[in-house]
Amino acid sequence: MASDGAWEIPPLDDAPDIARTAEPRPGETMADARNGVGLVLVGVGLFTVVVTIAIAALGAEGWALFAAVVAGAALLAGTGLLLFERRNRLAQQEGSSYEQPAAW
């Protein structure tokens, strides 16, 4: 019997899949950014808090209010992304379906 694709041994009943390794594939570790976007947003939010305090100390109330809104939005978005990534990582460790852990 001829086949067009690469030949592969079919897995036996209740046998582990020996054709694939458990190690990460090339490029898979690069795709995991380790919460980079969330950490950057939290950093921007903290920096903006410092800028807001400096602007408020100089007496520019309108700009201080604008900077406070930007700081709040960046902190909320960054924290939300970090929590979302944590939930996804826990779901991957436990299986395909996500159940909220008891610690939350």
PDB file of C-alpha atoms in Angstrom:
ATOM      1  CA  MET A   1       0.000   0.000   0.000  1.00  0.00           C
ATOM      2  CA  ALA A   2       1.497   3.371  -1.023  1.00  0.00           C
ATOM      3  CA  SER A   3       1.068   6.586   0.905  1.00  0.00           C
ATOM      4  CA  ASP A   4       1.876  10.143  -0.070  1.00  0.00           C
ATOM      5  CA  GLY A   5       2.805  11.395   3.409  1.00  0.00           C
ATOM      6  CA  ALA A   6       5.442  10.427   5.922  1.00  0.00           C
ATOM      7  CA  TRP A   7       5.034   6.978   7.394  1.00  0.00           C
ATOM      8  CA  GLU A   8       4.025   6.910  11.063  1.00  0.00           C
ATOM      9  CA  ILE A   9       3.421   4.031  13.450  1.00  0.00           C
ATOM     10  CA  PRO A  10      -0.197   4.150  14.659  1.00  0.00           C
ATOM     11  CA  PRO A  11      -0.510   4.208  18.460  1.00  0.00           C
ATOM     12  CA  LEU A  12      -1.622   1.000  20.134  1.00  0.00           C
ATOM     13  CA  ASP A  13      -4.592   0.858  22.486  1.00  0.00           C
ATOM     14  CA  ASP A  14      -3.764   2.675  25.766  1.00  0.00           C
ATOM     15  CA  ALA A  15      -0.157   3.157  24.608  1.00  0.00           C
ATOM     16  CA  PRO A  16       1.601   6.519  24.920  1.00  0.00           C
ATOM     17  CA  ASP A  17       2.127   8.444  21.733  1.00  0.00           C
ATOM     18  CA  ILE A  18       5.747   7.643  20.919  1.00  0.00           C
ATOM     19  CA  ALA A  19       5.814   9.620  17.699  1.00  0.00           C
ATOM     20  CA  ARG A  20       5.815  13.014  19.465  1.00  0.00           C
ATOM     21  CA  THR A  21       8.034  14.292  22.243  1.00  0.00           C
ATOM     22  CA  ALA A  22       6.881  16.164  25.340  1.00  0.00           C
ATOM     23  CA  GLU A  23       9.543  18.834  24.789  1.00  0.00           C
ATOM     24  CA  PRO A  24       8.511  22.192  23.368  1.00  0.00           C
ATOM     25  CA  ARG A  25       8.644  22.525  19.602  1.00  0.00           C
ATOM     26  CA  PRO A  26      10.897  25.128  17.940  1.00  0.00           C
ATOM     27  CA  GLY A  27       9.419  28.585  18.348  1.00  0.00           C
ATOM     28  CA  GLU A  28       6.911  27.542  21.008  1.00  0.00           C
ATOM     29  CA  THR A  29       8.910  29.048  23.875  1.00  0.00           C
ATOM     30  CA  MET A  30       9.315  32.306  21.948  1.00  0.00           C
ATOM     31  CA  ALA A  31       5.541  32.611  21.656  1.00  0.00           C
ATOM     32  CA  ASP A  32       5.190  32.649  25.462  1.00  0.00           C
ATOM     33  CA  ALA A  33       5.968  36.281  26.267  1.00  0.00           C
ATOM     34  CA  ARG A  34       5.771  35.745  30.044  1.00  0.00           C
ATOM     35  CA  ASN A  35       3.037  38.335  30.530  1.00  0.00           C
ATOM     36  CA  GLY A  36       5.103  41.023  28.777  1.00  0.00           C
ATOM     37  CA  VAL A  37       2.197  43.213  27.713  1.00  0.00           C
ATOM     38  CA  GLY A  38       0.559  43.172  31.137  1.00  0.00           C
ATOM     39  CA  LEU A  39       3.831  43.960  32.897  1.00  0.00           C
ATOM     40  CA  VAL A  40       4.555  46.831  30.509  1.00  0.00           C
ATOM     41  CA  LEU A  41       1.092  48.292  31.087  1.00  0.00           C
ATOM     42  CA  VAL A  42       1.497  48.071  34.863  1.00  0.00           C
ATOM     43  CA  GLY A  43       4.909  49.749  34.527  1.00  0.00           C
ATOM     44  CA  VAL A  44       3.437  52.529  32.380  1.00  0.00           C
ATOM     45  CA  GLY A  45       0.662  52.964  34.932  1.00  0.00           C
ATOM     46  CA  LEU A  46       3.110  53.253  37.839  1.00  0.00           C
ATOM     47  CA  PHE A  47       5.286  55.714  35.899  1.00  0.00           C
ATOM     48  CA  THR A  48       2.194  57.768  35.075  1.00  0.00           C
ATOM     49  CA  VAL A  49       1.231  57.835  38.764  1.00  0.00           C
ATOM     50  CA  VAL A  50       4.612  59.427  39.535  1.00  0.00           C
ATOM     51  CA  VAL A  51       4.141  61.916  36.683  1.00  0.00           C
ATOM     52  CA  THR A  52       0.637  62.692  37.961  1.00  0.00           C
ATOM     53  CA  ILE A  53       1.973  63.507  41.418  1.00  0.00           C
ATOM     54  CA  ALA A  54       4.647  65.765  39.925  1.00  0.00           C
ATOM     55  CA  ILE A  55       2.118  67.573  37.716  1.00  0.00           C
ATOM     56  CA  ALA A  56      -0.263  68.021  40.652  1.00  0.00           C
ATOM     57  CA  ALA A  57       2.576  69.449  42.741  1.00  0.00           C
ATOM     58  CA  LEU A  58       3.221  72.044  40.029  1.00  0.00           C
ATOM     59  CA  GLY A  59      -0.427  73.107  40.144  1.00  0.00           C
ATOM     60  CA  ALA A  60      -1.694  72.035  36.708  1.00  0.00           C
ATOM     61  CA  GLU A  61      -4.950  70.483  37.852  1.00  0.00           C
ATOM     62  CA  GLY A  62      -6.377  69.695  34.402  1.00  0.00           C
ATOM     63  CA  TRP A  63      -3.254  67.872  33.248  1.00  0.00           C
ATOM     64  CA  ALA A  64      -3.022  66.061  36.567  1.00  0.00           C
ATOM     65  CA  LEU A  65      -6.575  64.786  36.151  1.00  0.00           C
ATOM     66  CA  PHE A  66      -5.811  63.630  32.597  1.00  0.00           C
ATOM     67  CA  ALA A  67      -2.634  61.848  33.752  1.00  0.00           C
ATOM     68  CA  ALA A  68      -4.553  60.212  36.618  1.00  0.00           C
ATOM     69  CA  VAL A  69      -7.129  58.817  34.171  1.00  0.00           C
ATOM     70  CA  VAL A  70      -4.340  57.458  31.934  1.00  0.00           C
ATOM     71  CA  ALA A  71      -2.606  55.925  34.976  1.00  0.00           C
ATOM     72  CA  GLY A  72      -5.819  54.281  36.160  1.00  0.00           C
ATOM     73  CA  ALA A  73      -6.611  52.877  32.717  1.00  0.00           C
ATOM     74  CA  ALA A  74      -3.080  51.478  32.277  1.00  0.00           C
ATOM     75  CA  LEU A  75      -3.075  49.909  35.741  1.00  0.00           C
ATOM     76  CA  LEU A  76      -6.515  48.337  35.265  1.00  0.00           C
ATOM     77  CA  ALA A  77      -5.696  47.009  31.793  1.00  0.00           C
ATOM     78  CA  GLY A  78      -2.306  45.645  32.890  1.00  0.00           C
ATOM     79  CA  THR A  79      -3.712  43.968  35.978  1.00  0.00           C
ATOM     80  CA  GLY A  80      -6.556  42.501  33.947  1.00  0.00           C
ATOM     81  CA  LEU A  81      -4.153  41.065  31.380  1.00  0.00           C
ATOM     82  CA  LEU A  82      -1.943  39.562  34.104  1.00  0.00           C
ATOM     83  CA  LEU A  83      -4.933  37.900  35.759  1.00  0.00           C
ATOM     84  CA  PHE A  84      -6.200  36.648  32.388  1.00  0.00           C
ATOM     85  CA  GLU A  85      -2.809  35.104  31.567  1.00  0.00           C
ATOM     86  CA  ARG A  86      -2.625  33.515  35.026  1.00  0.00           C
ATOM     87  CA  ARG A  87      -6.051  31.971  34.523  1.00  0.00           C
ATOM     88  CA  ASN A  88      -5.049  30.641  31.102  1.00  0.00           C
ATOM     89  CA  ARG A  89      -1.813  29.170  32.495  1.00  0.00           C
ATOM     90  CA  LEU A  90      -3.730  27.432  35.292  1.00  0.00           C
ATOM     91  CA  ALA A  91      -6.231  26.083  32.770  1.00  0.00           C
ATOM     92  CA  GLN A  92      -3.419  24.656  30.631  1.00  0.00           C
ATOM     93  CA  GLN A  93      -1.854  22.963  33.654  1.00  0.00           C
ATOM     94  CA  GLU A  94      -5.112  21.413  34.858  1.00  0.00           C
ATOM     95  CA  GLY A  95      -6.505  20.386  31.485  1.00  0.00           C
ATOM     96  CA  SER A  96      -8.598  21.762  28.700  1.00  0.00           C
ATOM     97  CA  SER A  97     -11.561  22.983  30.772  1.00  0.00           C
ATOM     98  CA  TYR A  98     -11.098  25.818  33.239  1.00  0.00           C
ATOM     99  CA  GLU A  99     -12.424  25.540  36.768  1.00  0.00           C
ATOM    100  CA  GLN A 100     -11.845  28.438  39.099  1.00  0.00           C
ATOM    101  CA  PRO A 101      -9.313  27.488  41.810  1.00  0.00           C
ATOM    102  CA  ALA A 102     -10.379  27.563  45.443  1.00  0.00           C
ATOM    103  CA  ALA A 103      -7.763  30.250  46.254  1.00  0.00           C
ATOM    104  CA  TRP A 104      -9.605  32.811  44.145  1.00  0.00           C
TER     105      TRP A 104
END
